[in-house]
């Protein structure tokens, strides 16, 4: 077996002996704390969903209306923001979030190695809170941009460190389930933000989202640091306690400690960003993950999420429908995926996801192309729902699972940062360009273009992404 093949075959962050050991000692009742730890870490995904979705309900309060339009609103914001922004500034607000995420992607992995996964997640939660406090106090565009930069740094950090924490506390059999829970929580955060945005205004929205960020930050304090990080720092007593918390079996803990120490001695030394780009064994995983994370953004998900309410407003759809129906459908699909992700291969769900999103975007393009002659609120609602459900069934959660499965522990932090940075740079491009594409070419052509990008994404997944599910089953 070649070096490149071996890295694909060993998709686990643990050595093969540890996988066999987990099968030997596996006790379902001992997994409870792994679920708790995975869910608490995934609360960062919830916060990520809130900062991604915040634009949709909030921008309507400060965006300058088109010249000659009716500026009255049935529910004026209380208290009203003291400033308005132009289309260019709207694009800048969205792009600043993604710039901050790209800026934090690589350093956050290094911070997790220096200070620990737990402390880094706590700091990320505090950054989320700071973002919403600044938004609540914002009196001009500059303060808003600083707030969104804080949010972006937190977003980029949480998408690297939270999956890292989950990967280091879970057994092989739970990696797919708990790895995809991050994306499910992100979708819950989007739904929560849109619902709160309907029932309250600018200040109330900021306060509600700040409270959830505080809960996420405080919750991580009740969990132990990951065993991998503690062993790397030669704190073996604390590492044993952490493993006991997550395994609950003394025999398994003793053997797993031995395996982790051996694994670190053999592989951790010399891992660097240079290794990631030069070693042949990382080539295929790197190409696959860079491609799927770029596609995760160019599929158009953030363009739709950021503009969910404007899209429905243009289609004369109730804001309640815009806030609840597509997001609720996405959550249901995401929850089902968590339950069935181990039944099929990762590529199966990603290919299904690409096809479904293409269908939804084509429907939106056709609707807006002919909306001047017909208005049917069911069509855009169904198309957005199909698109978001398609995202939730594959391209949303599975790239994070691939990141866990394709890279071993000694390179995972570096790889996560590089891959996540690529994704956020892609998101920045899409977020900044979407308002101009819509203003210049109209919604129909914009959605047609996104549909073409999804077709290209399907081709990439089909031919460039390795399957990891089969190898996880064992013989």
Coordinates of C-alpha atoms in Angstrom, one line a residue:
X1 CA 0.0 0.0 0.0
X2 CA 1.4 3.4 -1.0
X3 CA 1.8 6.3 1.5
X4 CA -1.1 8.1 -0.1
X5 CA -3.3 5.1 0.1
X6 CA -2.5 4.5 3.7
X7 CA -3.6 8.0 4.7
X8 CA -7.0 7.4 3.0
X9 CA -7.3 3.9 4.6
X10 CA -6.5 5.2 8.1
X11 CA -9.1 8.0 8.2
X12 CA -9.2 7.9 11.9
X13 CA -7.4 10.3 14.2
X14 CA -6.5 7.3 16.4
X15 CA -4.2 4.5 15.5
X16 CA -5.6 1.1 14.3
X17 CA -4.9 -0.7 17.6
X18 CA -7.1 1.8 19.4
X19 CA -10.0 1.3 17.0
X20 CA -9.9 -2.5 17.7
X21 CA -9.6 -1.7 21.4
X22 CA -12.7 0.5 21.2
X23 CA -14.7 -2.4 19.6
X24 CA -13.6 -4.7 22.4
X25 CA -14.6 -2.4 25.3
X26 CA -17.5 -0.6 23.7
X27 CA -20.4 -0.1 26.0
X28 CA -23.4 2.0 24.8
X29 CA -24.2 3.2 28.4
X30 CA -20.6 4.7 28.6
X31 CA -21.1 6.9 25.6
X32 CA -23.4 9.4 27.4
X33 CA -20.6 11.9 28.2
X34 CA -19.3 11.8 24.7
X35 CA -22.8 12.9 23.5
X36 CA -22.8 15.6 26.1
X37 CA -19.3 16.8 25.2
X38 CA -20.1 16.8 21.5
X39 CA -23.4 18.7 21.9
X40 CA -21.8 21.3 24.2
X41 CA -18.9 21.9 21.7
X42 CA -21.5 22.1 18.9
X43 CA -23.2 25.0 20.7
X44 CA -20.4 27.0 18.9
X45 CA -22.1 25.9 15.7
X46 CA -25.4 27.4 17.1
X47 CA -23.6 30.7 17.6
X48 CA -22.1 30.4 14.1
X49 CA -25.6 30.1 12.8
X50 CA -26.7 33.2 14.6
X51 CA -24.0 35.4 13.2
X52 CA -24.5 34.0 9.7
X53 CA -28.3 34.6 9.8
X54 CA -28.2 37.9 11.7
X55 CA -27.9 39.9 8.4
X56 CA -31.3 38.7 7.1
X57 CA -33.6 40.2 9.9
X58 CA -31.2 43.0 10.9
X59 CA -30.3 44.6 7.6
X60 CA -33.8 45.6 6.8
X61 CA -33.7 48.1 9.7
X62 CA -30.6 50.0 8.4
X63 CA -30.5 49.4 4.6
X64 CA -31.3 52.5 2.6
X65 CA -34.5 51.9 0.6
X66 CA -34.3 52.3 -3.2
X67 CA -34.9 55.8 -4.5
X68 CA -38.6 56.5 -4.8
X69 CA -39.7 53.5 -2.7
X70 CA -42.1 53.7 0.2
X71 CA -39.9 54.0 3.3
X72 CA -42.7 53.4 5.9
X73 CA -42.6 50.2 7.9
X74 CA -45.5 48.7 9.8
X75 CA -43.2 47.8 12.7
X76 CA -40.4 50.4 13.1
X77 CA -37.4 49.2 15.1
X78 CA -37.4 50.0 18.9
X79 CA -35.1 51.8 19.4
X80 CA -34.2 52.6 15.8
X81 CA -30.6 52.5 14.7
X82 CA -29.3 56.0 14.2
X83 CA -27.8 55.3 10.8
X84 CA -28.5 53.7 7.5
X85 CA -26.2 52.0 5.0
X86 CA -25.9 51.7 1.2
X87 CA -25.8 48.6 -1.0
X88 CA -22.0 48.8 -1.0
X89 CA -21.9 49.1 2.8
X90 CA -24.3 46.2 3.0
X91 CA -21.9 44.1 1.0
X92 CA -19.0 45.3 3.2
X93 CA -20.9 44.2 6.4
X94 CA -21.3 40.7 5.0
X95 CA -17.8 40.5 3.6
X96 CA -16.2 41.7 6.9
X97 CA -17.7 38.7 8.7
X98 CA -16.1 36.3 6.2
X99 CA -12.8 38.3 6.3
X100 CA -12.7 37.8 10.1
X101 CA -13.4 34.1 9.7
X102 CA -10.6 33.7 7.1
X103 CA -8.3 35.7 9.3
X104 CA -8.9 33.4 12.3
X105 CA -8.9 30.0 10.6
X106 CA -5.2 29.2 10.9
X107 CA -4.3 31.1 14.1
X108 CA -7.3 29.5 16.0
X109 CA -5.8 26.0 15.4
X110 CA -2.5 27.2 16.8
X111 CA -4.2 28.9 19.8
X112 CA -5.9 25.5 20.5
X113 CA -2.5 23.9 20.5
X114 CA -1.0 26.5 22.8
X115 CA -3.8 27.2 25.3
X116 CA -6.0 24.1 24.9
X117 CA -9.3 23.4 23.1
X118 CA -11.4 24.3 26.1
X119 CA -9.9 27.7 26.8
X120 CA -10.0 28.6 23.1
X121 CA -13.7 27.7 22.8
X122 CA -14.4 29.9 25.9
X123 CA -12.6 32.8 24.3
X124 CA -14.5 32.3 21.1
X125 CA -17.8 32.4 23.0
X126 CA -16.8 35.7 24.6
X127 CA -16.0 37.1 21.1
X128 CA -19.5 36.1 20.0
X129 CA -20.9 38.0 23.0
X130 CA -18.8 41.1 22.3
X131 CA -20.1 41.2 18.7
X132 CA -23.7 41.4 19.9
X133 CA -22.9 43.9 22.6
X134 CA -21.3 46.2 20.0
X135 CA -24.2 45.8 17.7
X136 CA -26.6 46.8 20.5
X137 CA -24.6 49.9 21.0
X138 CA -23.8 50.7 17.4
X139 CA -24.3 54.3 16.3
X140 CA -22.5 54.2 13.0
X141 CA -21.1 51.8 10.3
X142 CA -17.6 51.7 11.8
X143 CA -18.8 50.1 15.1
X144 CA -21.0 47.7 13.1
X145 CA -18.0 46.6 11.0
X146 CA -15.8 46.1 14.2
X147 CA -18.6 44.0 15.6
X148 CA -18.9 41.9 12.5
X149 CA -15.1 41.5 12.5
X150 CA -15.3 40.1 16.0
X151 CA -18.1 37.8 14.9
X152 CA -16.0 36.6 12.0
X153 CA -13.0 35.8 14.1
X154 CA -15.3 33.8 16.4
X155 CA -16.9 32.1 13.5
X156 CA -13.6 31.1 11.9
X157 CA -12.3 29.9 15.2
X158 CA -15.3 27.9 16.2
X159 CA -15.5 26.0 12.9
X160 CA -11.9 24.8 13.5
X161 CA -11.7 24.2 17.2
X162 CA -15.2 22.8 17.9
X163 CA -14.8 19.9 15.4
X164 CA -11.3 19.4 16.7
X165 CA -12.6 19.0 20.3
X166 CA -15.4 16.6 19.1
X167 CA -12.9 14.5 17.1
X168 CA -10.6 14.1 20.1
X169 CA -13.2 13.0 22.6
X170 CA -15.3 10.6 20.5
X171 CA -14.9 6.9 19.6
X172 CA -14.8 5.9 15.9
X173 CA -18.4 4.8 15.8
X174 CA -19.6 8.2 17.0
X175 CA -17.5 10.4 14.7
X176 CA -20.0 10.7 11.9
X177 CA -23.0 11.4 14.3
X178 CA -21.3 13.9 16.5
X179 CA -19.3 15.4 13.6
X180 CA -22.5 16.2 11.8
X181 CA -24.1 17.6 14.9
X182 CA -22.1 20.8 14.5
X183 CA -23.8 21.6 11.2
X184 CA -27.2 20.7 12.7
X185 CA -26.7 23.1 15.6
X186 CA -25.6 25.8 13.1
X187 CA -29.0 25.3 11.3
X188 CA -30.8 25.6 14.7
X189 CA -28.9 28.9 15.2
X190 CA -30.2 30.2 11.9
X191 CA -33.8 29.3 12.7
X192 CA -33.5 30.9 16.2
X193 CA -32.2 34.1 14.7
X194 CA -34.8 34.4 12.1
X195 CA -37.6 33.7 14.5
X196 CA -36.3 36.2 17.0
X197 CA -35.9 38.7 14.2
X198 CA -39.6 38.5 13.4
X199 CA -40.9 38.9 17.0
X200 CA -38.4 41.6 18.1
X201 CA -36.3 44.4 16.7
X202 CA -32.7 45.5 16.4
X203 CA -31.9 45.8 20.1
X204 CA -34.0 42.8 21.2
X205 CA -32.3 40.6 18.6
X206 CA -28.8 41.6 19.7
X207 CA -29.7 40.9 23.4
X208 CA -31.3 37.5 22.6
X209 CA -28.3 36.4 20.6
X210 CA -25.8 37.7 23.2
X211 CA -27.5 35.5 25.8
X212 CA -27.1 32.4 23.7
X213 CA -23.4 33.2 23.1
X214 CA -22.9 33.5 26.9
X215 CA -24.5 30.1 27.4
X216 CA -22.2 28.5 24.9
X217 CA -19.1 30.1 26.5
X218 CA -20.0 29.1 30.0
X219 CA -21.1 25.5 29.1
X220 CA -17.6 24.5 28.0
X221 CA -16.3 25.3 31.5
X222 CA -18.1 22.2 32.8
X223 CA -16.2 19.8 30.4
X224 CA -12.6 18.5 30.7
X225 CA -9.9 19.3 28.3
X226 CA -9.4 16.7 25.5
X227 CA -7.1 13.7 26.3
X228 CA -5.1 14.3 23.2
X229 CA -4.1 17.8 24.2
X230 CA -3.4 16.8 27.8
X231 CA -1.1 13.9 26.7
X232 CA 0.7 16.2 24.2
X233 CA 1.4 18.5 27.2
X234 CA 2.5 15.5 29.3
X235 CA -0.3 16.0 31.9
X236 CA -1.0 12.3 32.1
X237 CA -3.0 12.5 35.4
X238 CA -5.5 15.0 33.9
X239 CA -5.6 13.0 30.6
X240 CA -6.6 9.9 32.6
X241 CA -9.4 11.8 34.3
X242 CA -10.6 13.2 31.0
X243 CA -10.7 9.7 29.4
X244 CA -12.5 8.3 32.4
X245 CA -15.1 11.1 32.0
X246 CA -15.6 10.2 28.3
X247 CA -15.1 6.4 28.4
X248 CA -16.1 5.3 32.0
X249 CA -14.1 2.1 31.7
X250 CA -10.8 1.8 33.6
X251 CA -9.4 -1.0 31.3
X252 CA -10.2 1.0 28.1
X253 CA -8.7 4.2 29.6
X254 CA -5.4 2.5 30.5
X255 CA -5.0 1.0 27.0
X256 CA -6.1 4.1 25.2
X257 CA -3.6 6.2 27.2
X258 CA -0.8 3.9 26.1
X259 CA -1.9 4.0 22.5
X260 CA -2.2 7.8 22.4
X261 CA 1.2 8.2 23.9
X262 CA 2.7 5.9 21.4
X263 CA 0.9 7.6 18.6
X264 CA 2.1 11.0 19.6
X265 CA 5.7 9.9 19.9
X266 CA 5.6 8.4 16.4
X267 CA 3.7 11.1 14.5
X268 CA 3.5 14.4 16.2
X269 CA 7.1 15.6 15.8
X270 CA 7.7 17.5 12.6
X271 CA 4.1 18.1 11.5
X272 CA 3.9 21.6 10.0
X273 CA 2.0 23.5 7.3
X274 CA 5.0 22.7 5.0
X275 CA 4.3 19.0 5.5
X276 CA 0.7 19.5 4.7
X277 CA 1.6 20.9 1.2
X278 CA 4.7 18.8 0.4
X279 CA 4.0 15.3 1.7
X280 CA 2.4 13.1 -0.8
X281 CA 0.3 11.3 1.8
X282 CA -1.6 14.5 2.4
X283 CA -2.2 15.4 -1.2
X284 CA -5.5 13.7 -2.0
X285 CA -7.1 14.6 1.4
X286 CA -6.0 18.2 1.0
X287 CA -7.4 18.5 -2.5
X288 CA -10.6 16.9 -1.5
X289 CA -11.2 19.0 1.6
X290 CA -10.1 22.3 0.0
X291 CA -12.5 21.6 -2.9
X292 CA -15.5 20.6 -0.8
X293 CA -15.1 23.6 1.6
X294 CA -14.8 26.0 -1.4
X295 CA -17.9 24.4 -2.9
X296 CA -19.7 24.6 0.5
X297 CA -19.6 28.4 0.0
X298 CA -19.9 28.7 -3.8
X299 CA -23.1 26.6 -3.7
X300 CA -24.7 29.9 -2.6
X301 CA -25.9 29.0 0.9
X302 CA -24.7 32.2 2.6
X303 CA -26.1 34.3 -0.2
X304 CA -29.5 32.7 0.5
X305 CA -29.2 32.8 4.3
X306 CA -28.0 36.4 4.4
X307 CA -30.9 37.5 2.1
X308 CA -33.6 35.1 3.2
X309 CA -36.2 37.7 4.2
X310 CA -35.4 40.0 1.3
X311 CA -35.9 37.1 -1.1
X312 CA -39.3 36.3 0.4
X313 CA -40.2 39.9 0.6
X314 CA -39.6 40.3 -3.1
X315 CA -41.9 37.3 -3.6
X316 CA -44.6 38.8 -1.3
X317 CA -44.2 36.0 1.3
X318 CA -44.9 36.5 5.0
X319 CA -41.8 37.1 7.1
X320 CA -43.0 34.3 9.4
X321 CA -43.0 31.9 6.5
X322 CA -39.5 33.1 5.6
X323 CA -38.2 32.7 9.2
X324 CA -39.7 29.3 10.0
X325 CA -40.6 27.0 7.0
X326 CA -37.2 26.7 5.2
X327 CA -35.2 26.5 8.4
X328 CA -37.5 24.1 10.1
X329 CA -37.3 21.8 7.0
X330 CA -33.5 22.1 7.1
X331 CA -33.4 21.1 10.8
X332 CA -35.6 18.1 10.2
X333 CA -33.4 16.9 7.3
X334 CA -30.3 17.6 9.4
X335 CA -31.6 15.6 12.3
X336 CA -32.5 12.7 10.0
X337 CA -29.0 12.8 8.6
X338 CA -27.4 12.5 12.0
X339 CA -29.4 9.3 12.5
X340 CA -28.7 7.8 9.0
X341 CA -25.2 9.1 8.2
X342 CA -23.6 5.8 8.9
X343 CA -26.0 3.9 6.7
X344 CA -24.6 5.2 3.4
X345 CA -21.3 6.6 2.1
X346 CA -20.3 10.2 2.5
X347 CA -20.2 10.7 -1.2
X348 CA -23.7 9.5 -1.6
X349 CA -25.1 12.2 0.6
X350 CA -22.9 14.9 -1.0
X351 CA -24.0 14.0 -4.5
X352 CA -27.6 13.9 -3.4
X353 CA -27.1 17.3 -1.8
X354 CA -25.6 18.8 -5.0
X355 CA -28.5 17.6 -7.1
X356 CA -31.1 18.8 -4.7
X357 CA -29.6 22.3 -4.3
X358 CA -29.3 22.6 -8.1
X359 CA -33.0 21.8 -8.4
X360 CA -34.0 24.4 -5.7
X361 CA -31.9 27.1 -7.4
X362 CA -33.3 26.3 -10.8
X363 CA -36.8 26.7 -9.3
X364 CA -35.9 30.1 -7.8
X365 CA -34.4 31.2 -11.1
X366 CA -37.5 30.3 -13.0
X367 CA -39.8 31.9 -10.4
X368 CA -38.0 35.2 -10.5
X369 CA -37.8 35.1 -14.2
X370 CA -41.5 35.0 -14.5
X371 CA -42.6 36.6 -11.2
X372 CA -43.7 39.8 -13.0
X373 CA -46.6 37.8 -14.5
X374 CA -47.5 35.4 -11.7
X375 CA -47.2 35.4 -8.0
X376 CA -47.4 32.2 -6.1
X377 CA -46.0 32.2 -2.6
X378 CA -45.7 28.4 -2.5
X379 CA -43.1 28.3 -5.3
X380 CA -40.3 30.4 -3.7
X381 CA -41.1 28.8 -0.3
X382 CA -40.8 25.3 -1.7
X383 CA -37.7 26.1 -3.8
X384 CA -35.8 27.7 -0.8
X385 CA -36.9 24.8 1.3
X386 CA -35.5 22.3 -1.2
X387 CA -32.3 24.2 -1.5
X388 CA -31.7 24.5 2.2
X389 CA -32.7 20.9 2.8
X390 CA -30.3 19.8 0.1
X391 CA -27.5 21.7 1.8
X392 CA -28.4 20.1 5.2
X393 CA -28.3 16.6 3.8
X394 CA -24.7 16.7 2.5
X395 CA -22.6 19.7 1.6
X396 CA -23.4 21.4 4.9
X397 CA -22.3 18.8 7.5
X398 CA -20.2 16.3 5.6
X399 CA -17.2 18.5 4.8
X400 CA -16.7 18.8 8.6
X401 CA -16.9 15.0 8.9
X402 CA -14.4 14.6 6.1
X403 CA -12.0 17.0 7.9
X404 CA -12.2 14.7 11.0
X405 CA -11.8 11.5 9.0
X406 CA -9.2 12.3 6.4
X407 CA -6.5 13.8 8.5
X408 CA -4.7 12.2 11.4
X409 CA -4.4 14.0 14.8
X410 CA -0.9 15.3 14.3
X411 CA -1.8 17.4 11.2
X412 CA -5.5 18.0 11.9
X413 CA -5.1 21.4 13.5
X414 CA -3.0 22.8 10.7
X415 CA -5.2 21.2 8.0
X416 CA -8.4 22.5 9.7
X417 CA -7.1 26.0 9.6
X418 CA -5.9 25.9 6.0
X419 CA -9.1 24.3 4.8
X420 CA -11.4 26.6 6.8
X421 CA -9.6 29.7 5.6
X422 CA -10.1 28.6 2.0
X423 CA -13.8 28.2 2.8
X424 CA -14.2 31.6 4.4
X425 CA -12.3 33.3 1.6
X426 CA -14.8 31.7 -0.8
X427 CA -17.6 32.8 1.4
X428 CA -16.3 36.4 1.4
X429 CA -16.2 36.4 -2.4
X430 CA -19.8 35.1 -2.7
X431 CA -21.2 37.4 0.1
X432 CA -19.6 40.5 -1.3
X433 CA -20.6 39.8 -4.9
X434 CA -24.2 38.6 -4.4
X435 CA -25.7 42.1 -3.9
X436 CA -24.0 43.4 -7.0
X437 CA -25.0 40.4 -9.1
X438 CA -28.6 40.7 -8.0
X439 CA -28.6 44.5 -8.6
X440 CA -26.9 44.2 -12.0
X441 CA -28.3 41.1 -13.5
X442 CA -31.4 40.4 -11.4
X443 CA -32.3 37.5 -9.1
X444 CA -33.1 35.1 -11.9
X445 CA -29.7 35.2 -13.6
X446 CA -27.9 35.2 -10.2
X447 CA -29.7 32.0 -9.2
X448 CA -29.0 30.4 -12.6
X449 CA -25.3 31.1 -12.1
X450 CA -25.3 29.6 -8.6
X451 CA -27.1 26.5 -10.1
X452 CA -24.2 26.1 -12.6
X453 CA -21.7 26.3 -9.8
X454 CA -23.6 23.5 -8.1
X455 CA -23.3 21.3 -11.2
X456 CA -19.6 21.9 -11.2
X457 CA -19.5 21.0 -7.5
X458 CA -21.3 17.7 -8.2
X459 CA -18.6 16.8 -10.8
X460 CA -15.8 17.6 -8.3
X461 CA -17.4 15.5 -5.6
X462 CA -18.0 12.6 -8.0
X463 CA -14.4 12.4 -9.2
X464 CA -12.1 14.0 -6.6
X465 CA -13.5 13.2 -3.2
X466 CA -12.5 9.8 -1.6
X467 CA -15.1 7.7 0.2
X468 CA -14.3 7.3 3.9
X469 CA -17.4 5.5 5.2
X470 CA -16.4 2.0 3.8
X471 CA -13.0 2.0 5.5
X472 CA -14.6 2.8 8.8
X473 CA -16.5 -0.4 9.0
X474 CA -13.6 -2.7 9.5
X475 CA -13.5 -6.3 8.6

